[in-house]
mmJSON file of the N, C-alpha and C atoms, coordinates in Angstrom:
{"data_MODEL":{"atom_site":{
"group_PDB":["ATOM","ATOM","ATOM","ATOM","ATOM","ATOM","ATOM","ATOM","ATOM","ATOM","ATOM","ATOM","ATOM","ATOM","ATOM","ATOM","ATOM","ATOM","ATOM","ATOM","ATOM","ATOM","ATOM","ATOM","ATOM","ATOM","ATOM","ATOM","ATOM","ATOM","ATOM","ATOM","ATOM","ATOM","ATOM","ATOM","ATOM","ATOM","ATOM","ATOM","ATOM","ATOM","ATOM","ATOM","ATOM","ATOM","ATOM","ATOM","ATOM","ATOM","ATOM","ATOM","ATOM","ATOM","ATOM","ATOM","ATOM","ATOM","ATOM","ATOM","ATOM","ATOM","ATOM","ATOM","ATOM","ATOM","ATOM","ATOM","ATOM","ATOM","ATOM","ATOM","ATOM","ATOM","ATOM","ATOM","ATOM","ATOM","ATOM","ATOM","ATOM","ATOM","ATOM","ATOM","ATOM","ATOM","ATOM","ATOM","ATOM","ATOM","ATOM","ATOM","ATOM","ATOM","ATOM","ATOM","ATOM","ATOM","ATOM","ATOM","ATOM","ATOM","ATOM","ATOM","ATOM","ATOM","ATOM","ATOM","ATOM","ATOM","ATOM","ATOM","ATOM","ATOM","ATOM","ATOM","ATOM","ATOM","ATOM","ATOM","ATOM","ATOM","ATOM","ATOM","ATOM","ATOM","ATOM","ATOM","ATOM","ATOM","ATOM","ATOM","ATOM","ATOM","ATOM","ATOM","ATOM","ATOM","ATOM","ATOM","ATOM","ATOM","ATOM","ATOM","ATOM","ATOM","ATOM","ATOM","ATOM","ATOM","ATOM","ATOM","ATOM","ATOM","ATOM","ATOM","ATOM","ATOM","ATOM","ATOM","ATOM","ATOM","ATOM","ATOM","ATOM","ATOM","ATOM","ATOM","ATOM","ATOM","ATOM","ATOM","ATOM","ATOM","ATOM","ATOM","ATOM","ATOM","ATOM","ATOM","ATOM","ATOM","ATOM","ATOM","ATOM","ATOM","ATOM","ATOM","ATOM","ATOM","ATOM","ATOM","ATOM","ATOM","ATOM","ATOM","ATOM","ATOM","ATOM","ATOM","ATOM","ATOM","ATOM","ATOM","ATOM","ATOM","ATOM","ATOM","ATOM","ATOM","ATOM","ATOM","ATOM","ATOM","ATOM","ATOM","ATOM","ATOM","ATOM","ATOM","ATOM","ATOM","ATOM","ATOM","ATOM"],
"id":[1,2,3,4,5,6,7,8,9,10,11,12,13,14,15,16,17,18,19,20,21,22,23,24,25,26,27,28,29,30,31,32,33,34,35,36,37,38,39,40,41,42,43,44,45,46,47,48,49,50,51,52,53,54,55,56,57,58,59,60,61,62,63,64,65,66,67,68,69,70,71,72,73,74,75,76,77,78,79,80,81,82,83,84,85,86,87,88,89,90,91,92,93,94,95,96,97,98,99,100,101,102,103,104,105,106,107,108,109,110,111,112,113,114,115,116,117,118,119,120,121,122,123,124,125,126,127,128,129,130,131,132,133,134,135,136,137,138,139,140,141,142,143,144,145,146,147,148,149,150,151,152,153,154,155,156,157,158,159,160,161,162,163,164,165,166,167,168,169,170,171,172,173,174,175,176,177,178,179,180,181,182,183,184,185,186,187,188,189,190,191,192,193,194,195,196,197,198,199,200,201,202,203,204,205,206,207,208,209,210,211,212,213,214,215,216,217,218,219,220,221,222,223,224,225],
"type_symbol":["N","C","C","N","C","C","N","C","C","N","C","C","N","C","C","N","C","C","N","C","C","N","C","C","N","C","C","N","C","C","N","C","C","N","C","C","N","C","C","N","C","C","N","C","C","N","C","C","N","C","C","N","C","C","N","C","C","N","C","C","N","C","C","N","C","C","N","C","C","N","C","C","N","C","C","N","C","C","N","C","C","N","C","C","N","C","C","N","C","C","N","C","C","N","C","C","N","C","C","N","C","C","N","C","C","N","C","C","N","C","C","N","C","C","N","C","C","N","C","C","N","C","C","N","C","C","N","C","C","N","C","C","N","C","C","N","C","C","N","C","C","N","C","C","N","C","C","N","C","C","N","C","C","N","C","C","N","C","C","N","C","C","N","C","C","N","C","C","N","C","C","N","C","C","N","C","C","N","C","C","N","C","C","N","C","C","N","C","C","N","C","C","N","C","C","N","C","C","N","C","C","N","C","C","N","C","C","N","C","C","N","C","C","N","C","C","N","C","C","N","C","C","N","C","C"],
"label_atom_id":["N","CA","C","N","CA","C","N","CA","C","N","CA","C","N","CA","C","N","CA","C","N","CA","C","N","CA","C","N","CA","C","N","CA","C","N","CA","C","N","CA","C","N","CA","C","N","CA","C","N","CA","C","N","CA","C","N","CA","C","N","CA","C","N","CA","C","N","CA","C","N","CA","C","N","CA","C","N","CA","C","N","CA","C","N","CA","C","N","CA","C","N","CA","C","N","CA","C","N","CA","C","N","CA","C","N","CA","C","N","CA","C","N","CA","C","N","CA","C","N","CA","C","N","CA","C","N","CA","C","N","CA","C","N","CA","C","N","CA","C","N","CA","C","N","CA","C","N","CA","C","N","CA","C","N","CA","C","N","CA","C","N","CA","C","N","CA","C","N","CA","C","N","CA","C","N","CA","C","N","CA","C","N","CA","C","N","CA","C","N","CA","C","N","CA","C","N","CA","C","N","CA","C","N","CA","C","N","CA","C","N","CA","C","N","CA","C","N","CA","C","N","CA","C","N","CA","C","N","CA","C","N","CA","C","N","CA","C","N","CA","C","N","CA","C","N","CA","C","N","CA","C","N","CA","C","N","CA","C","N","CA","C"],
"label_alt_id":[null,null,null,null,null,null,null,null,null,null,null,null,null,null,null,null,null,null,null,null,null,null,null,null,null,null,null,null,null,null,null,null,null,null,null,null,null,null,null,null,null,null,null,null,null,null,null,null,null,null,null,null,null,null,null,null,null,null,null,null,null,null,null,null,null,null,null,null,null,null,null,null,null,null,null,null,null,null,null,null,null,null,null,null,null,null,null,null,null,null,null,null,null,null,null,null,null,null,null,null,null,null,null,null,null,null,null,null,null,null,null,null,null,null,null,null,null,null,null,null,null,null,null,null,null,null,null,null,null,null,null,null,null,null,null,null,null,null,null,null,null,null,null,null,null,null,null,null,null,null,null,null,null,null,null,null,null,null,null,null,null,null,null,null,null,null,null,null,null,null,null,null,null,null,null,null,null,null,null,null,null,null,null,null,null,null,null,null,null,null,null,null,null,null,null,null,null,null,null,null,null,null,null,null,null,null,null,null,null,null,null,null,null,null,null,null,null,null,null,null,null,null,null,null,null],
"label_comp_id":["GLY","GLY","GLY","TYR","TYR","TYR","PRO","PRO","PRO","GLU","GLU","GLU","SER","SER","SER","THR","THR","THR","LYS","LYS","LYS","ILE","ILE","ILE","THR","THR","THR","ARG","ARG","ARG","ASN","ASN","ASN","LYS","LYS","LYS","GLN","GLN","GLN","CYS","CYS","CYS","GLY","GLY","GLY","ASN","ASN","ASN","ARG","ARG","ARG","LEU","LEU","LEU","LYS","LYS","LYS","VAL","VAL","VAL","LEU","LEU","LEU","VAL","VAL","VAL","PHE","PHE","PHE","ARG","ARG","ARG","ASP","ASP","ASP","SER","SER","SER","PHE","PHE","PHE","THR","THR","THR","SER","SER","SER","ASN","ASN","ASN","MET","MET","MET","ILE","ILE","ILE","GLN","GLN","GLN","PHE","PHE","PHE","PHE","PHE","PHE","SER","SER","SER","LEU","LEU","LEU","HIS","HIS","HIS","PHE","PHE","PHE","TYR","TYR","TYR","GLU","GLU","GLU","VAL","VAL","VAL","THR","THR","THR","TYR","TYR","TYR","ILE","ILE","ILE","TRP","TRP","TRP","GLY","GLY","GLY","HIS","HIS","HIS","GLY","GLY","GLY","GLU","GLU","GLU","ARG","ARG","ARG","TYR","TYR","TYR","VAL","VAL","VAL","ASP","ASP","ASP","LYS","LYS","LYS","LEU","LEU","LEU","LYS","LYS","LYS","PRO","PRO","PRO","ASP","ASP","ASP","ILE","ILE","ILE","ILE","ILE","ILE","ILE","ILE","ILE","GLU","GLU","GLU","GLY","GLY","GLY","TYR","TYR","TYR","VAL","VAL","VAL","GLU","GLU","GLU","ARG","ARG","ARG","SER","SER","SER","THR","THR","THR","ALA","ALA","ALA","ASN","ASN","ASN","LYS","LYS","LYS","ILE","ILE","ILE","GLN","GLN","GLN"],
"label_asym_id":["A","A","A","A","A","A","A","A","A","A","A","A","A","A","A","A","A","A","A","A","A","A","A","A","A","A","A","A","A","A","A","A","A","A","A","A","A","A","A","A","A","A","A","A","A","A","A","A","A","A","A","A","A","A","A","A","A","A","A","A","A","A","A","A","A","A","A","A","A","A","A","A","A","A","A","A","A","A","A","A","A","A","A","A","A","A","A","A","A","A","A","A","A","A","A","A","A","A","A","A","A","A","A","A","A","A","A","A","A","A","A","A","A","A","A","A","A","A","A","A","A","A","A","A","A","A","A","A","A","A","A","A","A","A","A","A","A","A","A","A","A","A","A","A","A","A","A","A","A","A","A","A","A","A","A","A","A","A","A","A","A","A","A","A","A","A","A","A","A","A","A","A","A","A","A","A","A","A","A","A","A","A","A","A","A","A","A","A","A","A","A","A","A","A","A","A","A","A","A","A","A","A","A","A","A","A","A","A","A","A","A","A","A","A","A","A","A","A","A","A","A","A","A","A","A"],
"label_entity_id":["1","1","1","1","1","1","1","1","1","1","1","1","1","1","1","1","1","1","1","1","1","1","1","1","1","1","1","1","1","1","1","1","1","1","1","1","1","1","1","1","1","1","1","1","1","1","1","1","1","1","1","1","1","1","1","1","1","1","1","1","1","1","1","1","1","1","1","1","1","1","1","1","1","1","1","1","1","1","1","1","1","1","1","1","1","1","1","1","1","1","1","1","1","1","1","1","1","1","1","1","1","1","1","1","1","1","1","1","1","1","1","1","1","1","1","1","1","1","1","1","1","1","1","1","1","1","1","1","1","1","1","1","1","1","1","1","1","1","1","1","1","1","1","1","1","1","1","1","1","1","1","1","1","1","1","1","1","1","1","1","1","1","1","1","1","1","1","1","1","1","1","1","1","1","1","1","1","1","1","1","1","1","1","1","1","1","1","1","1","1","1","1","1","1","1","1","1","1","1","1","1","1","1","1","1","1","1","1","1","1","1","1","1","1","1","1","1","1","1","1","1","1","1","1","1"],
"label_seq_id":[1,1,1,2,2,2,3,3,3,4,4,4,5,5,5,6,6,6,7,7,7,8,8,8,9,9,9,10,10,10,11,11,11,12,12,12,13,13,13,14,14,14,15,15,15,16,16,16,17,17,17,18,18,18,19,19,19,20,20,20,21,21,21,22,22,22,23,23,23,24,24,24,25,25,25,26,26,26,27,27,27,28,28,28,29,29,29,30,30,30,31,31,31,32,32,32,33,33,33,34,34,34,35,35,35,36,36,36,37,37,37,38,38,38,39,39,39,40,40,40,41,41,41,42,42,42,43,43,43,44,44,44,45,45,45,46,46,46,47,47,47,48,48,48,49,49,49,50,50,50,51,51,51,52,52,52,53,53,53,54,54,54,55,55,55,56,56,56,57,57,57,58,58,58,59,59,59,60,60,60,61,61,61,62,62,62,63,63,63,64,64,64,65,65,65,66,66,66,67,67,67,68,68,68,69,69,69,70,70,70,71,71,71,72,72,72,73,73,73,74,74,74,75,75,75],
"pdbx_PDB_ins_code":[null,null,null,null,null,null,null,null,null,null,null,null,null,null,null,null,null,null,null,null,null,null,null,null,null,null,null,null,null,null,null,null,null,null,null,null,null,null,null,null,null,null,null,null,null,null,null,null,null,null,null,null,null,null,null,null,null,null,null,null,null,null,null,null,null,null,null,null,null,null,null,null,null,null,null,null,null,null,null,null,null,null,null,null,null,null,null,null,null,null,null,null,null,null,null,null,null,null,null,null,null,null,null,null,null,null,null,null,null,null,null,null,null,null,null,null,null,null,null,null,null,null,null,null,null,null,null,null,null,null,null,null,null,null,null,null,null,null,null,null,null,null,null,null,null,null,null,null,null,null,null,null,null,null,null,null,null,null,null,null,null,null,null,null,null,null,null,null,null,null,null,null,null,null,null,null,null,null,null,null,null,null,null,null,null,null,null,null,null,null,null,null,null,null,null,null,null,null,null,null,null,null,null,null,null,null,null,null,null,null,null,null,null,null,null,null,null,null,null,null,null,null,null,null,null],
"Cartn_x":[11.268,11.725,10.657,9.398,8.335,7.702,6.984,6.202,5.231,4.858,4.004,2.67,2.094,0.799,0.778,1.902,1.986,1.085,0.44,-0.396,0.172,0.263,0.71,-0.303,-0.898,-1.85,-1.314,-1.736,-1.368,-2.59,-2.829,-3.948,-3.545,-3.435,-2.984,-3.971,-5.233,-6.354,-6.578,-5.794,-6.009,-5.669,-4.864,-4.557,-3.32,-2.567,-1.388,-0.417,0.815,1.966,2.454,1.556,1.921,2.071,3.18,3.449,3.247,2.448,1.944,2.503,2.936,3.271,2.324,1.6,0.637,1.094,1.451,1.626,0.298,-0.024,-1.429,-1.637,-2.835,-3.324,-4.692,-5.376,-6.696,-7.7,-7.506,-8.36,-8.26,-7.232,-7.035,-7.472,-7.865,-8.193,-9.382,-10.387,-11.501,-11.141,-9.939,-9.559,-8.747,-8.353,-7.566,-8.283,-9.474,-10.129,-10.103,-10.384,-10.427,-9.011,-8.011,-6.604,-6.195,-6.484,-6.058,-6.779,-7.921,-8.64,-7.97,-7.288,-6.828,-5.372,-4.543,-3.153,-2.585,-1.556,-0.939,-0.497,0.308,0.807,0.768,0.222,0.06,0.634,1.504,2.08,1.609,0.763,0.266,1.107,1.716,2.633,2.041,1.826,1.335,2.448,2.072,3.102,3.814,5.028,5.827,7.263,7.94,9.398,9.921,10.82,11.515,12.279,12.752,13.543,12.794,11.451,10.548,10.476,10.561,10.574,11.746,12.887,14.139,14.089,13.516,13.469,12.484,11.273,10.26,10.289,10.869,10.891,9.473,8.507,7.129,6.93,5.942,5.629,4.763,3.974,3.13,3.289,3.288,3.332,2.128,1.328,0.177,0.348,0.153,0.027,-1.349,-1.957,-3.375,-3.54,-3.757,-3.917,-5.213,-5.74,-6.927,-6.452,-7.322,-6.888,-6.359,-6.842,-6.352,-4.795,-4.33,-2.965,-2.037,-2.558,-1.742,-0.645,-1.071,-0.062,1.22,1.025,2.213,3.056,2.563,3.318,4.087,3.511,4.065,5.207,6.388,7.479,8.008],
"Cartn_y":[-18.978,-18.011,-17.296,-17.815,-17.259,-18.359,-17.911,-18.965,-19.688,-20.912,-21.724,-21.071,-20.366,-19.733,-18.348,-18.006,-16.7,-16.663,-15.546,-15.295,-14.059,-14.161,-13.04,-12.773,-11.587,-11.197,-10.045,-9.993,-8.978,-8.546,-7.236,-6.698,-5.589,-5.964,-5.082,-3.984,-4.186,-3.327,-2.2,-2.107,-1.229,0.152,0.491,1.893,2.42,1.631,2.048,0.935,1.193,0.203,0.022,0.289,0.113,-1.295,-1.586,-2.886,-2.717,-3.685,-3.693,-4.992,-4.926,-6.033,-5.98,-7.141,-7.228,-8.414,-7.938,-9.047,-9.32,-10.552,-10.89,-12.063,-12.243,-13.421,-13.74,-14.625,-14.966,-13.776,-12.761,-11.67,-10.968,-10.929,-10.217,-11.06,-12.26,-13.152,-12.472,-11.798,-11.289,-9.963,-9.454,-8.209,-8.369,-9.711,-10.0,-9.483,-9.773,-9.335,-7.749,-7.15,-5.72,-5.11,-5.478,-4.941,-5.332,-6.481,-7.005,-6.211,-5.649,-4.852,-3.451,-2.954,-1.588,-1.406,-2.485,-2.392,-3.354,-2.907,-3.757,-5.025,-5.066,-6.28,-6.307,-7.343,-7.481,-8.849,-8.836,-9.977,-10.223,-11.232,-11.464,-12.539,-12.137,-13.063,-13.212,-14.588,-14.844,-14.512,-13.771,-13.399,-12.133,-12.114,-10.882,-11.278,-10.394,-10.682,-9.446,-8.801,-7.604,-7.918,-9.114,-9.443,-9.416,-9.502,-9.471,-8.044,-7.07,-5.689,-5.33,-5.783,-5.621,-6.367,-7.504,-8.411,-7.797,-7.321,-6.84,-5.418,-4.585,-3.113,-2.608,-2.849,-2.335,-0.921,-0.354,0.975,1.286,0.224,0.327,-0.997,-0.876,-1.988,-1.839,-2.98,-3.068,-4.192,-3.924,-4.999,-5.163,-6.294,-6.5,-7.677,-7.382,-8.362,-8.118,-9.261,-9.038,-8.445,-7.594,-6.816,-7.634,-8.782,-9.512,-9.874,-9.848,-10.223,-9.013,-7.812,-6.622,-6.459,-6.791,-6.666,-7.541,-8.684,-9.564,-8.945,-8.049,-7.539,-6.24,-5.504,-4.187,-4.45,-3.964,-4.067,-2.755],
"Cartn_z":[-5.25,-4.281,-3.427,-3.564,-2.771,-1.97,-0.827,-0.1,-0.966,-0.55,-1.327,-1.681,-0.823,-0.96,-1.647,-2.253,-2.892,-4.169,-4.41,-5.513,-6.321,-7.52,-8.346,-9.418,-9.409,-10.536,-11.374,-12.699,-13.536,-14.347,-14.334,-15.026,-16.035,-17.224,-18.337,-18.645,-18.22,-18.522,-17.438,-16.423,-15.282,-15.579,-16.505,-16.857,-16.027,-15.312,-14.644,-14.714,-14.277,-14.245,-12.81,-11.804,-10.436,-10.002,-9.294,-8.742,-7.2,-6.769,-5.365,-4.647,-3.481,-2.613,-1.42,-1.223,-0.143,0.772,2.009,3.076,3.698,3.716,4.06,5.02,5.456,6.184,5.598,6.15,5.649,5.554,6.367,6.328,5.042,4.305,3.042,1.776,2.026,0.872,0.108,0.691,0.034,-0.666,-0.363,-1.082,-2.314,-2.632,-3.753,-5.063,-5.253,-6.495,-6.636,-5.516,-5.616,-5.917,-5.23,-5.55,-6.923,-7.361,-8.712,-9.859,-9.618,-10.559,-10.793,-9.773,-9.796,-9.922,-9.978,-10.089,-11.169,-11.777,-12.872,-12.402,-11.39,-10.86,-9.311,-8.757,-7.268,-6.882,-5.915,-5.342,-3.908,-3.599,-2.292,-1.641,-0.56,0.18,1.661,1.953,3.295,4.288,5.303,6.344,6.05,6.35,6.166,5.747,5.12,4.824,4.06,4.745,4.068,2.875,2.725,1.556,0.261,0.393,-0.793,-1.293,-0.396,-0.72,-1.572,-1.195,-1.96,-3.307,-3.32,-4.545,-5.608,-5.076,-6.031,-6.316,-5.437,-5.544,-5.933,-5.126,-5.359,-5.339,-5.959,-5.808,-4.519,-4.094,-2.883,-2.157,-0.83,0.049,0.984,1.047,1.894,2.853,4.126,5.154,5.624,5.192,5.552,6.384,7.668,8.712,9.556,9.944,10.812,12.104,12.69,13.893,15.054,15.242,16.385,16.289,15.066,14.789,14.788,14.81,14.624,15.719,16.881,18.043,17.81,17.104,16.796,15.725,14.895,13.779,14.147,15.18,15.609,16.634,16.336,17.34,17.722],
"occupancy":[1.0,1.0,1.0,1.0,1.0,1.0,1.0,1.0,1.0,1.0,1.0,1.0,1.0,1.0,1.0,1.0,1.0,1.0,1.0,1.0,1.0,1.0,1.0,1.0,1.0,1.0,1.0,1.0,1.0,1.0,1.0,1.0,1.0,1.0,1.0,1.0,1.0,1.0,1.0,1.0,1.0,1.0,1.0,1.0,1.0,1.0,1.0,1.0,1.0,1.0,1.0,1.0,1.0,1.0,1.0,1.0,1.0,1.0,1.0,1.0,1.0,1.0,1.0,1.0,1.0,1.0,1.0,1.0,1.0,1.0,1.0,1.0,1.0,1.0,1.0,1.0,1.0,1.0,1.0,1.0,1.0,1.0,1.0,1.0,1.0,1.0,1.0,1.0,1.0,1.0,1.0,1.0,1.0,1.0,1.0,1.0,1.0,1.0,1.0,1.0,1.0,1.0,1.0,1.0,1.0,1.0,1.0,1.0,1.0,1.0,1.0,1.0,1.0,1.0,1.0,1.0,1.0,1.0,1.0,1.0,1.0,1.0,1.0,1.0,1.0,1.0,1.0,1.0,1.0,1.0,1.0,1.0,1.0,1.0,1.0,1.0,1.0,1.0,1.0,1.0,1.0,1.0,1.0,1.0,1.0,1.0,1.0,1.0,1.0,1.0,1.0,1.0,1.0,1.0,1.0,1.0,1.0,1.0,1.0,1.0,1.0,1.0,1.0,1.0,1.0,1.0,1.0,1.0,1.0,1.0,1.0,1.0,1.0,1.0,1.0,1.0,1.0,1.0,1.0,1.0,1.0,1.0,1.0,1.0,1.0,1.0,1.0,1.0,1.0,1.0,1.0,1.0,1.0,1.0,1.0,1.0,1.0,1.0,1.0,1.0,1.0,1.0,1.0,1.0,1.0,1.0,1.0,1.0,1.0,1.0,1.0,1.0,1.0,1.0,1.0,1.0,1.0,1.0,1.0,1.0,1.0,1.0,1.0,1.0,1.0],
"B_iso_or_equiv":[0.0,0.0,0.0,0.0,0.0,0.0,0.0,0.0,0.0,0.0,0.0,0.0,0.0,0.0,0.0,0.0,0.0,0.0,0.0,0.0,0.0,0.0,0.0,0.0,0.0,0.0,0.0,0.0,0.0,0.0,0.0,0.0,0.0,0.0,0.0,0.0,0.0,0.0,0.0,0.0,0.0,0.0,0.0,0.0,0.0,0.0,0.0,0.0,0.0,0.0,0.0,0.0,0.0,0.0,0.0,0.0,0.0,0.0,0.0,0.0,0.0,0.0,0.0,0.0,0.0,0.0,0.0,0.0,0.0,0.0,0.0,0.0,0.0,0.0,0.0,0.0,0.0,0.0,0.0,0.0,0.0,0.0,0.0,0.0,0.0,0.0,0.0,0.0,0.0,0.0,0.0,0.0,0.0,0.0,0.0,0.0,0.0,0.0,0.0,0.0,0.0,0.0,0.0,0.0,0.0,0.0,0.0,0.0,0.0,0.0,0.0,0.0,0.0,0.0,0.0,0.0,0.0,0.0,0.0,0.0,0.0,0.0,0.0,0.0,0.0,0.0,0.0,0.0,0.0,0.0,0.0,0.0,0.0,0.0,0.0,0.0,0.0,0.0,0.0,0.0,0.0,0.0,0.0,0.0,0.0,0.0,0.0,0.0,0.0,0.0,0.0,0.0,0.0,0.0,0.0,0.0,0.0,0.0,0.0,0.0,0.0,0.0,0.0,0.0,0.0,0.0,0.0,0.0,0.0,0.0,0.0,0.0,0.0,0.0,0.0,0.0,0.0,0.0,0.0,0.0,0.0,0.0,0.0,0.0,0.0,0.0,0.0,0.0,0.0,0.0,0.0,0.0,0.0,0.0,0.0,0.0,0.0,0.0,0.0,0.0,0.0,0.0,0.0,0.0,0.0,0.0,0.0,0.0,0.0,0.0,0.0,0.0,0.0,0.0,0.0,0.0,0.0,0.0,0.0,0.0,0.0,0.0,0.0,0.0,0.0],
"pdbx_formal_charge":[null,null,null,null,null,null,null,null,null,null,null,null,null,null,null,null,null,null,null,null,null,null,null,null,null,null,null,null,null,null,null,null,null,null,null,null,null,null,null,null,null,null,null,null,null,null,null,null,null,null,null,null,null,null,null,null,null,null,null,null,null,null,null,null,null,null,null,null,null,null,null,null,null,null,null,null,null,null,null,null,null,null,null,null,null,null,null,null,null,null,null,null,null,null,null,null,null,null,null,null,null,null,null,null,null,null,null,null,null,null,null,null,null,null,null,null,null,null,null,null,null,null,null,null,null,null,null,null,null,null,null,null,null,null,null,null,null,null,null,null,null,null,null,null,null,null,null,null,null,null,null,null,null,null,null,null,null,null,null,null,null,null,null,null,null,null,null,null,null,null,null,null,null,null,null,null,null,null,null,null,null,null,null,null,null,null,null,null,null,null,null,null,null,null,null,null,null,null,null,null,null,null,null,null,null,null,null,null,null,null,null,null,null,null,null,null,null,null,null,null,null,null,null,null,null],
"auth_seq_id":[1,1,1,2,2,2,3,3,3,4,4,4,5,5,5,6,6,6,7,7,7,8,8,8,9,9,9,10,10,10,11,11,11,12,12,12,13,13,13,14,14,14,15,15,15,16,16,16,17,17,17,18,18,18,19,19,19,20,20,20,21,21,21,22,22,22,23,23,23,24,24,24,25,25,25,26,26,26,27,27,27,28,28,28,29,29,29,30,30,30,31,31,31,32,32,32,33,33,33,34,34,34,35,35,35,36,36,36,37,37,37,38,38,38,39,39,39,40,40,40,41,41,41,42,42,42,43,43,43,44,44,44,45,45,45,46,46,46,47,47,47,48,48,48,49,49,49,50,50,50,51,51,51,52,52,52,53,53,53,54,54,54,55,55,55,56,56,56,57,57,57,58,58,58,59,59,59,60,60,60,61,61,61,62,62,62,63,63,63,64,64,64,65,65,65,66,66,66,67,67,67,68,68,68,69,69,69,70,70,70,71,71,71,72,72,72,73,73,73,74,74,74,75,75,75],
"auth_comp_id":["GLY","GLY","GLY","TYR","TYR","TYR","PRO","PRO","PRO","GLU","GLU","GLU","SER","SER","SER","THR","THR","THR","LYS","LYS","LYS","ILE","ILE","ILE","THR","THR","THR","ARG","ARG","ARG","ASN","ASN","ASN","LYS","LYS","LYS","GLN","GLN","GLN","CYS","CYS","CYS","GLY","GLY","GLY","ASN","ASN","ASN","ARG","ARG","ARG","LEU","LEU","LEU","LYS","LYS","LYS","VAL","VAL","VAL","LEU","LEU","LEU","VAL","VAL","VAL","PHE","PHE","PHE","ARG","ARG","ARG","ASP","ASP","ASP","SER","SER","SER","PHE","PHE","PHE","THR","THR","THR","SER","SER","SER","ASN","ASN","ASN","MET","MET","MET","ILE","ILE","ILE","GLN","GLN","GLN","PHE","PHE","PHE","PHE","PHE","PHE","SER","SER","SER","LEU","LEU","LEU","HIS","HIS","HIS","PHE","PHE","PHE","TYR","TYR","TYR","GLU","GLU","GLU","VAL","VAL","VAL","THR","THR","THR","TYR","TYR","TYR","ILE","ILE","ILE","TRP","TRP","TRP","GLY","GLY","GLY","HIS","HIS","HIS","GLY","GLY","GLY","GLU","GLU","GLU","ARG","ARG","ARG","TYR","TYR","TYR","VAL","VAL","VAL","ASP","ASP","ASP","LYS","LYS","LYS","LEU","LEU","LEU","LYS","LYS","LYS","PRO","PRO","PRO","ASP","ASP","ASP","ILE","ILE","ILE","ILE","ILE","ILE","ILE","ILE","ILE","GLU","GLU","GLU","GLY","GLY","GLY","TYR","TYR","TYR","VAL","VAL","VAL","GLU","GLU","GLU","ARG","ARG","ARG","SER","SER","SER","THR","THR","THR","ALA","ALA","ALA","ASN","ASN","ASN","LYS","LYS","LYS","ILE","ILE","ILE","GLN","GLN","GLN"],
"auth_asym_id":["A","A","A","A","A","A","A","A","A","A","A","A","A","A","A","A","A","A","A","A","A","A","A","A","A","A","A","A","A","A","A","A","A","A","A","A","A","A","A","A","A","A","A","A","A","A","A","A","A","A","A","A","A","A","A","A","A","A","A","A","A","A","A","A","A","A","A","A","A","A","A","A","A","A","A","A","A","A","A","A","A","A","A","A","A","A","A","A","A","A","A","A","A","A","A","A","A","A","A","A","A","A","A","A","A","A","A","A","A","A","A","A","A","A","A","A","A","A","A","A","A","A","A","A","A","A","A","A","A","A","A","A","A","A","A","A","A","A","A","A","A","A","A","A","A","A","A","A","A","A","A","A","A","A","A","A","A","A","A","A","A","A","A","A","A","A","A","A","A","A","A","A","A","A","A","A","A","A","A","A","A","A","A","A","A","A","A","A","A","A","A","A","A","A","A","A","A","A","A","A","A","A","A","A","A","A","A","A","A","A","A","A","A","A","A","A","A","A","A","A","A","A","A","A","A"],
"auth_atom_id":["N","CA","C","N","CA","C","N","CA","C","N","CA","C","N","CA","C","N","CA","C","N","CA","C","N","CA","C","N","CA","C","N","CA","C","N","CA","C","N","CA","C","N","CA","C","N","CA","C","N","CA","C","N","CA","C","N","CA","C","N","CA","C","N","CA","C","N","CA","C","N","CA","C","N","CA","C","N","CA","C","N","CA","C","N","CA","C","N","CA","C","N","CA","C","N","CA","C","N","CA","C","N","CA","C","N","CA","C","N","CA","C","N","CA","C","N","CA","C","N","CA","C","N","CA","C","N","CA","C","N","CA","C","N","CA","C","N","CA","C","N","CA","C","N","CA","C","N","CA","C","N","CA","C","N","CA","C","N","CA","C","N","CA","C","N","CA","C","N","CA","C","N","CA","C","N","CA","C","N","CA","C","N","CA","C","N","CA","C","N","CA","C","N","CA","C","N","CA","C","N","CA","C","N","CA","C","N","CA","C","N","CA","C","N","CA","C","N","CA","C","N","CA","C","N","CA","C","N","CA","C","N","CA","C","N","CA","C","N","CA","C","N","CA","C","N","CA","C","N","CA","C","N","CA","C","N","CA","C","N","CA","C"],
"pdbx_PDB_model_num":[1,1,1,1,1,1,1,1,1,1,1,1,1,1,1,1,1,1,1,1,1,1,1,1,1,1,1,1,1,1,1,1,1,1,1,1,1,1,1,1,1,1,1,1,1,1,1,1,1,1,1,1,1,1,1,1,1,1,1,1,1,1,1,1,1,1,1,1,1,1,1,1,1,1,1,1,1,1,1,1,1,1,1,1,1,1,1,1,1,1,1,1,1,1,1,1,1,1,1,1,1,1,1,1,1,1,1,1,1,1,1,1,1,1,1,1,1,1,1,1,1,1,1,1,1,1,1,1,1,1,1,1,1,1,1,1,1,1,1,1,1,1,1,1,1,1,1,1,1,1,1,1,1,1,1,1,1,1,1,1,1,1,1,1,1,1,1,1,1,1,1,1,1,1,1,1,1,1,1,1,1,1,1,1,1,1,1,1,1,1,1,1,1,1,1,1,1,1,1,1,1,1,1,1,1,1,1,1,1,1,1,1,1,1,1,1,1,1,1,1,1,1,1,1,1]
}}}
């Protein structure tokens, strides 16, 4: 049910139960280790899709795109 490049991490040692959804591109690849240290469950999805918000019901949503792509995301 997720795009092929989706990554899901779980960190039972982080001290919270926050679920995070990250819409990403290659810019966000270096942030995966950081986010995964601080949140219980993080789902990294390449691109964007509102259906994943309804499916996962995350506590936090992060859109991490390189600046040159921002204009394509804002409507």
